[in-house]
Short mmCIF file of C-alpha atoms in Angstrom, two decimals:
data_model
loop_
_atom_site.label_atom_id
_atom_site.label_comp_id
_atom_site.label_asym_id
_atom_site.label_seq_id
_atom_site.Cartn_x
_atom_site.Cartn_y
_atom_site.Cartn_z
CA MET D 269 0.04 -0.04 0.25
CA ALA D 270 1.25 3.59 -0.96
CA GLN D 271 2.12 5.67 1.83
CA THR D 272 1.34 9.60 2.20
CA ILE D 273 3.73 11.83 4.21
CA GLN D 274 1.93 15.22 4.93
CA VAL D 275 4.12 17.97 6.68
CA LYS D 276 2.61 20.07 9.68
CA ARG D 277 -0.02 22.40 7.81
CA GLY D 278 -2.36 25.34 8.78
CA THR D 279 -3.26 28.65 7.77
CA ARG D 280 -0.77 31.48 7.92
CA ALA D 281 -2.41 33.30 11.03
CA GLU D 282 -2.08 29.72 12.88
CA LEU D 283 1.45 29.15 11.96
CA SER D 284 2.28 32.96 13.66
CA THR D 285 0.15 31.50 16.45
CA TYR D 286 2.12 28.26 17.16
CA GLY D 287 5.61 29.65 16.97
CA MET D 288 8.86 28.07 15.75
CA LEU D 289 9.27 25.10 13.86
CA LYS D 290 11.55 22.73 15.10
CA ALA D 291 15.03 22.49 13.43
CA GLY D 292 14.13 20.92 10.16
CA GLU D 293 10.48 20.87 10.74
CA MET D 294 8.54 21.81 7.68
CA GLY D 295 5.32 23.78 7.72
CA PHE D 296 2.66 24.43 4.70
CA CYS D 297 0.67 27.46 4.84
CA THR D 298 -2.72 26.42 3.30
CA ASP D 299 -4.30 29.73 2.39
CA THR D 300 -0.99 31.43 1.43
CA LYS D 301 0.71 28.38 -0.24
CA GLU D 302 4.06 29.28 1.42
CA VAL D 303 6.16 26.38 2.83
CA TYR D 304 8.38 27.34 5.84
CA ILE D 305 11.39 25.40 7.64
CA GLY D 306 12.11 25.71 10.90
CA ASP D 307 15.37 26.09 12.85
CA GLY D 308 14.34 26.10 16.17
CA THR D 309 14.47 29.86 16.52
CA SER D 310 13.27 31.23 13.23
CA ASN D 311 11.14 30.18 10.46
CA SER D 312 12.51 30.58 6.84
CA MET D 313 10.51 30.43 3.75
CA VAL D 314 11.57 28.04 1.47
CA GLY D 315 12.79 29.73 -1.74
CA ARG D 316 13.36 33.08 0.42
CA ALA D 317 16.84 34.97 -0.83
CA LEU D 318 19.41 35.71 1.77
CA SER D 319 19.57 39.23 3.13
CA GLY D 320 21.52 41.55 5.10
CA PRO D 321 24.27 44.04 5.12
CA GLU D 322 26.74 43.07 2.21
CA ALA D 323 29.55 42.73 4.86
CA SER D 324 27.65 40.05 6.33
CA ARG D 325 26.73 37.87 2.69
CA PRO D 326 28.53 34.53 3.25
CA ALA D 327 31.60 33.34 0.89
CA ALA D 328 30.16 32.27 -2.78
CA ALA D 329 30.46 28.29 -2.49
CA SER D 330 26.70 27.40 -3.24
CA ALA D 331 25.26 27.88 -6.64
CA GLY D 332 22.22 29.19 -6.98
CA ARG D 333 21.90 31.25 -3.80
CA LEU D 334 20.41 34.98 -4.03
CA TYR D 335 21.58 37.48 -1.51
CA TYR D 336 19.94 40.73 -1.29
CA VAL D 337 21.82 43.54 0.35
CA SER D 338 19.07 45.45 2.58
CA SER D 339 21.32 48.08 4.62
CA GLY D 340 24.33 50.04 4.24
CA SER D 341 26.71 49.83 1.53
CA ASN D 342 25.15 48.80 -1.95
CA SER D 343 21.99 48.67 -0.46
CA GLY D 344 19.17 47.67 -3.06
CA TYR D 345 21.39 45.25 -4.97
CA LEU D 346 20.93 41.59 -5.82
CA TYR D 347 23.34 39.25 -6.36
CA PHE D 348 23.76 35.48 -7.76
CA ASP D 349 26.05 32.96 -6.06
CA ASP D 350 27.52 30.93 -9.22
CA GLY D 351 29.74 28.71 -7.32
CA ALA D 352 32.96 30.49 -7.38
CA ALA D 353 31.84 34.25 -7.18
CA TRP D 354 28.89 36.59 -6.18
CA ARG D 355 27.63 38.06 -9.44
CA ARG D 356 25.33 41.61 -9.41
CA VAL D 357 22.09 40.53 -11.46
CA ASN D 358 20.15 44.26 -10.98
CA ALA D 359 21.36 47.95 -12.03
CA GLN D 360 20.04 51.11 -10.17
CA LYS D 361 21.95 53.76 -11.61
CA LEU D 362 23.18 54.59 -15.19
CA THR D 363 26.73 53.65 -14.08
CA ASP D 364 25.90 50.22 -13.86
CA VAL D 365 24.93 49.57 -17.22
CA SER D 366 27.65 49.63 -19.89
CA GLY D 367 27.67 51.10 -23.42
CA THR D 368 26.31 54.73 -24.73
CA VAL D 369 23.44 56.11 -26.14
CA ASP D 370 25.10 55.30 -29.35
CA ASP D 371 24.39 52.05 -28.82
CA ILE D 372 20.43 51.97 -28.55
CA ALA D 373 18.74 51.51 -31.95
CA ASP D 374 16.27 54.06 -33.02
CA GLY D 375 12.59 52.84 -32.38
CA SER D 376 9.63 53.38 -34.74
CA THR D 377 8.07 56.08 -32.79
CA TYR D 378 11.30 58.04 -31.13
CA ALA D 379 14.79 58.27 -32.22
CA LYS D 380 18.41 59.92 -31.21
CA VAL D 381 18.92 63.58 -31.78
CA LEU D 382 22.50 64.13 -33.23
CA LYS D 383 24.95 65.37 -30.70
CA ALA D 384 25.97 67.64 -33.78
CA ASP D 385 22.46 69.19 -33.69
CA LEU D 386 22.26 70.28 -29.81
CA THR D 387 23.11 73.43 -28.38
CA ALA D 388 23.00 73.65 -24.54
CA GLY D 389 20.36 70.57 -24.77
CA HIS D 390 18.44 72.08 -27.34
CA PRO D 391 18.09 70.97 -31.21
CA ASN D 392 19.62 73.71 -33.58
CA LYS D 393 18.11 72.58 -36.67
CA VAL D 394 14.63 71.82 -38.34
CA SER D 395 14.34 69.66 -41.00
CA ASP D 396 11.47 68.35 -43.11
CA GLY D 397 13.39 65.36 -44.80
CA THR D 398 14.64 67.61 -47.82
CA ASN D 399 15.56 70.80 -46.66
CA THR D 400 17.41 71.68 -43.17
CA LYS D 401 17.84 74.96 -41.32
CA THR D 402 19.43 76.17 -38.63
CA ALA D 403 17.79 78.27 -35.63
CA ALA D 404 19.77 81.28 -36.60
CA GLU D 405 18.49 80.71 -40.36
CA ILE D 406 15.07 80.61 -39.39
CA ALA D 407 15.03 83.22 -36.93
CA THR D 408 16.76 85.69 -39.76
CA HIS D 409 14.40 84.59 -42.12
CA LEU D 410 11.13 85.45 -39.33
CA ASN D 411 12.55 88.97 -38.55
CA ASP D 412 13.14 89.89 -42.51
CA ALA D 413 10.57 92.52 -42.80
CA ALA D 414 10.79 92.53 -46.50
CA LYS D 415 9.83 88.98 -46.55
CA HIS D 416 6.72 89.15 -44.59
CA ARG D 417 3.62 91.77 -44.46
CA ILE D 418 4.17 94.37 -41.86
CA ILE D 419 1.13 95.85 -39.91
CA ASN D 420 0.46 98.94 -41.24
CA ASP D 421 -2.86 100.64 -39.69
CA GLY D 422 -2.72 103.71 -41.69
CA GLY D 423 -2.88 101.21 -45.17
CA SER D 424 -5.86 100.70 -47.61
CA THR D 425 -4.69 98.36 -49.93
CA ILE D 426 -5.65 94.59 -49.89
CA THR D 427 -2.15 93.48 -49.12
CA ASP D 428 -2.02 95.73 -45.83
CA LEU D 429 -1.95 94.10 -42.43
CA TRP D 430 -4.04 95.90 -40.07
CA SER D 431 -3.75 95.45 -36.06
CA ALA D 432 -6.37 93.38 -34.29
CA GLN D 433 -7.80 97.15 -32.72
CA LYS D 434 -7.82 98.69 -36.29
CA ILE D 435 -10.26 95.72 -37.61
CA LYS D 436 -12.17 96.08 -34.60
CA ASN D 437 -12.72 99.40 -34.93
CA GLU D 438 -13.52 98.82 -38.90
CA ILE D 439 -16.28 96.45 -37.83
CA GLU D 440 -17.95 98.70 -35.49
CA LEU D 441 -18.14 101.43 -37.84
CA ALA D 442 -19.21 99.23 -40.45
CA LYS D 443 -21.91 97.79 -38.34
CA HIS D 444 -23.59 101.15 -38.20
CA ASN D 445 -24.22 100.97 -41.83
CA ILE D 446 -25.81 97.82 -41.88
CA GLU D 447 -29.22 98.06 -43.34
CA PRO D 448 -32.50 95.56 -42.61
CA GLN D 449 -32.71 92.71 -45.08
CA ALA D 450 -35.64 92.95 -47.20
CA SER D 451 -38.47 90.71 -47.08
CA VAL D 452 -39.62 87.83 -49.79
CA LYS D 453 -43.12 88.05 -51.39
CA ASP D 454 -43.81 84.52 -51.49
CA GLN D 455 -41.54 81.14 -51.62
CA HIS D 456 -44.03 78.69 -53.07
CA LEU D 457 -44.29 80.34 -56.29
CA THR D 458 -43.31 78.14 -59.18
CA ALA D 459 -43.26 80.45 -61.89
CA PRO D 460 -41.94 83.70 -61.93
CA PRO D 461 -44.31 86.54 -61.89
CA GLY D 462 -45.86 88.19 -64.99
CA SER D 463 -45.50 91.83 -63.98
CA PRO D 464 -42.97 91.94 -61.19
CA VAL D 465 -42.22 95.13 -59.67
CA GLU D 466 -38.50 96.66 -59.10
CA ALA D 467 -37.23 95.01 -55.82
CA ASP D 468 -39.72 92.47 -55.72
CA ARG D 469 -38.11 88.98 -54.28
CA TYR D 470 -39.19 85.50 -54.11
CA ILE D 471 -37.46 82.45 -52.32
CA ILE D 472 -37.43 79.73 -55.50
CA PRO D 473 -38.96 76.53 -54.68
CA SER D 474 -38.07 72.85 -56.04
CA GLY D 475 -39.78 72.59 -59.41
CA ALA D 476 -39.75 76.05 -60.61
CA THR D 477 -40.11 77.03 -64.27
CA GLY D 478 -38.75 79.52 -66.62
CA VAL D 479 -36.00 81.50 -65.69
CA TRP D 480 -36.48 80.18 -62.47
CA ALA D 481 -35.70 76.66 -63.31
CA GLY D 482 -32.51 75.16 -61.33
CA LYS D 483 -32.25 77.67 -59.04
CA THR D 484 -34.07 75.90 -55.66
CA ASN D 485 -33.74 78.05 -52.74
CA GLN D 486 -32.11 80.81 -53.94
CA ILE D 487 -33.61 84.21 -53.64
CA ALA D 488 -34.74 85.91 -56.96
CA GLU D 489 -34.91 89.93 -56.76
CA TYR D 490 -36.49 91.86 -59.76
CA ALA D 491 -33.69 94.58 -60.54
CA SER D 492 -33.96 97.12 -63.56
CA GLY D 493 -35.59 94.53 -65.69
CA SER D 494 -34.22 91.21 -64.97
CA TRP D 495 -34.03 88.85 -61.87
CA ALA D 496 -30.76 88.74 -59.73
CA TYR D 497 -29.98 85.65 -57.82
CA TYR D 498 -28.76 85.20 -54.42
CA VAL D 499 -27.14 81.64 -53.37
CA PRO D 500 -28.35 81.58 -49.58
CA ALA D 501 -25.52 81.38 -46.88
CA VAL D 502 -26.28 79.70 -43.46
CA GLY D 503 -27.84 82.43 -41.09
CA TRP D 504 -29.76 84.26 -43.78
CA THR D 505 -32.75 85.11 -42.31
CA ALA D 506 -36.10 86.04 -44.59
CA TYR D 507 -39.58 87.23 -43.90
CA VAL D 508 -42.21 85.99 -45.89
CA ASP D 509 -44.86 88.47 -46.40
CA ASP D 510 -47.71 86.10 -47.59
CA GLU D 511 -47.25 83.74 -44.16
CA GLN D 512 -46.04 86.72 -42.26
CA LYS D 513 -43.38 84.27 -40.57
CA ILE D 514 -39.68 84.54 -40.51
CA TYR D 515 -37.69 81.57 -42.05
CA SER D 516 -33.75 81.03 -42.07
CA TRP D 517 -31.30 78.96 -43.90
CA ASN D 518 -29.76 75.82 -42.33
CA GLY D 519 -27.39 74.71 -45.05
CA SER D 520 -29.85 72.81 -46.96
CA ALA D 521 -33.17 74.47 -46.58
CA TRP D 522 -35.39 77.47 -45.30
CA VAL D 523 -36.63 76.73 -41.97
CA ARG D 524 -39.13 78.65 -40.10
CA THR D 525 -37.55 80.37 -36.95
CA GLY D 526 -40.42 83.04 -36.18
CA GLY D 527 -43.95 82.64 -35.09
CA ALA D 528 -44.89 79.30 -33.31
CA LEU D 529 -41.23 78.43 -31.97
CA GLN D 530 -42.28 75.72 -29.81
CA THR D 531 -40.99 71.88 -30.41
CA ILE D 532 -44.03 69.65 -29.62
CA THR D 533 -42.09 65.78 -29.04
CA ALA D 534 -43.66 62.87 -28.96
CA GLY D 535 -43.47 60.85 -25.47
CA ASN D 536 -43.71 57.43 -24.63
CA GLY D 537 -46.49 55.49 -26.85
CA LEU D 538 -46.78 58.35 -29.28
CA THR D 539 -45.24 59.68 -32.56
CA GLY D 540 -45.26 62.61 -34.59
CA GLY D 541 -44.46 66.24 -33.18
CA GLY D 542 -42.35 68.85 -34.98
CA GLN D 543 -43.02 72.81 -35.15
CA ALA D 544 -45.41 72.91 -38.06
CA ASP D 545 -48.45 75.14 -37.81
CA SER D 546 -50.56 71.62 -37.24
CA VAL D 547 -48.78 69.15 -35.04
CA THR D 548 -50.46 65.24 -34.84
CA LEU D 549 -49.60 63.02 -32.07
CA THR D 550 -50.69 59.71 -33.31
CA VAL D 551 -51.11 56.50 -30.37
CA GLY D 552 -49.16 53.88 -31.36
CA ALA D 553 -50.96 50.44 -30.99
CA GLY D 554 -48.93 47.63 -29.24
CA ASN D 555 -49.41 43.85 -28.32
CA GLY D 556 -52.85 43.69 -26.73
CA ILE D 557 -54.04 47.55 -27.63
CA ILE D 558 -56.46 49.13 -29.92
CA VAL D 559 -56.04 52.51 -31.24
CA GLY D 560 -59.53 53.75 -32.84
CA SER D 561 -60.50 57.20 -34.18
CA THR D 562 -61.37 58.30 -30.64
CA SER D 563 -60.56 56.00 -28.10
CA VAL D 564 -57.88 53.51 -26.77
CA ALA D 565 -59.10 49.73 -25.75
CA ALA D 566 -57.42 46.63 -24.48
CA LYS D 567 -57.47 43.84 -26.78
CA PRO D 568 -59.24 40.12 -25.36
CA GLY D 569 -56.83 37.49 -25.48
CA LYS D 570 -56.27 34.00 -24.18
CA GLY D 571 -58.13 33.83 -20.67
CA ILE D 572 -58.38 37.73 -20.86
CA LEU D 573 -62.04 39.03 -21.22
CA VAL D 574 -62.82 42.79 -22.02
CA ASN D 575 -66.16 43.67 -21.47
CA SER D 576 -68.30 46.43 -19.34
CA THR D 577 -66.83 45.64 -16.03
CA GLY D 578 -63.39 46.18 -17.24
CA ILE D 579 -60.51 43.55 -17.84
CA GLU D 580 -61.16 40.35 -16.49
CA VAL D 581 -59.08 36.72 -16.31
CA ASN D 582 -61.33 33.88 -17.21
CA ILE D 583 -60.49 31.55 -14.62
CA ASP D 584 -61.81 28.05 -14.78
CA GLY D 585 -63.06 27.79 -10.68
CA SER D 586 -60.80 24.73 -10.08
CA SER D 587 -57.27 25.14 -10.79
CA ILE D 588 -56.96 28.55 -10.67
CA VAL D 589 -59.90 30.67 -7.91
CA TYR D 590 -60.54 34.24 -6.74
CA ASP D 591 -59.37 34.75 -2.90
CA SER D 592 -62.12 36.97 -1.90
CA ALA D 593 -60.72 37.27 1.61
CA ASN D 594 -57.43 38.75 0.47
CA GLY D 595 -58.57 41.38 -1.91
CA ASN D 596 -59.74 38.98 -4.71
CA GLN D 597 -56.41 37.72 -5.67
CA LEU D 598 -55.51 35.03 -7.98
CA THR D 599 -54.92 31.72 -6.44
CA VAL D 600 -53.48 28.37 -7.41
CA SER D 601 -56.06 25.88 -6.34
CA THR D 602 -55.03 22.57 -7.84
CA ILE D 603 -52.30 21.84 -9.58
CA ASP D 604 -52.55 18.26 -11.69
CA GLY D 605 -49.22 17.03 -13.41
CA GLY D 606 -51.50 15.52 -16.19
CA THR D 607 -50.78 11.99 -17.51
CA PHE D 608 -48.50 10.30 -19.91
#
């Protein structure tokens, strides 16, 4: 019969309470999966590296041992015993590493900068892969007034550059001369009027004919015996005379922005809404719901009755009954498993 040998075992807390294992005695912590061996004075975890001051490190003689310097000189270094000498296996500072930056290859995202292209730690050249210029050359170019436009608040040509304050002043002066935008007479005429009057304006709808054909959504203005056309820009606003309402161009359509600004939004179970003069909200029928022209009703289904009393459950009085003593709750009376 096979034999099983079990070492002393228990939780880590129980080992702490137990105290020191005897010399050579082994203990297994069932919760942390740690293995300890005692020497009668302390418990040492199996596989744990030796530690202490470097001066206390034993002579190298047992290959595979690790020693961690926990204090004093060279604190933080980890050594490996190869059987003949202790070899340091970690680095804590650049001087522990051999080689130079030249030994590091350029990566796919970052790369080195040539030492010749650095001055006091700063790059002194800029390159686009073809042209390379020094910082001095770039500064000379930027500071060359002959190659760049100079602020000239007294200038009036289209190439003169004004300061921000000058531009602001000119805009404020121009705002005082803005005239109200003229209205349009209609936005639904598909054919140009036969006898237009000077300055008459219209928004051209889709499907327009005659000289208006192909100019959908443009504003047509009759001036000096002919029609002039203006393509709207986002934000243009026009008052439509025959509707007495204001419309704005949103980039794709003329939308009403004056008159009734409320937006009717359908809620749960409703469809429709919008900003039109007339808004229709429709009740959406669902499973078991019937929507008529003036009413909403429940639809009778399997075991459900709808009558003048209300919505009732059709029960057989045997397997399901009303419990009148408890508010007519439905109660299971008989449960029959049936036959094969």
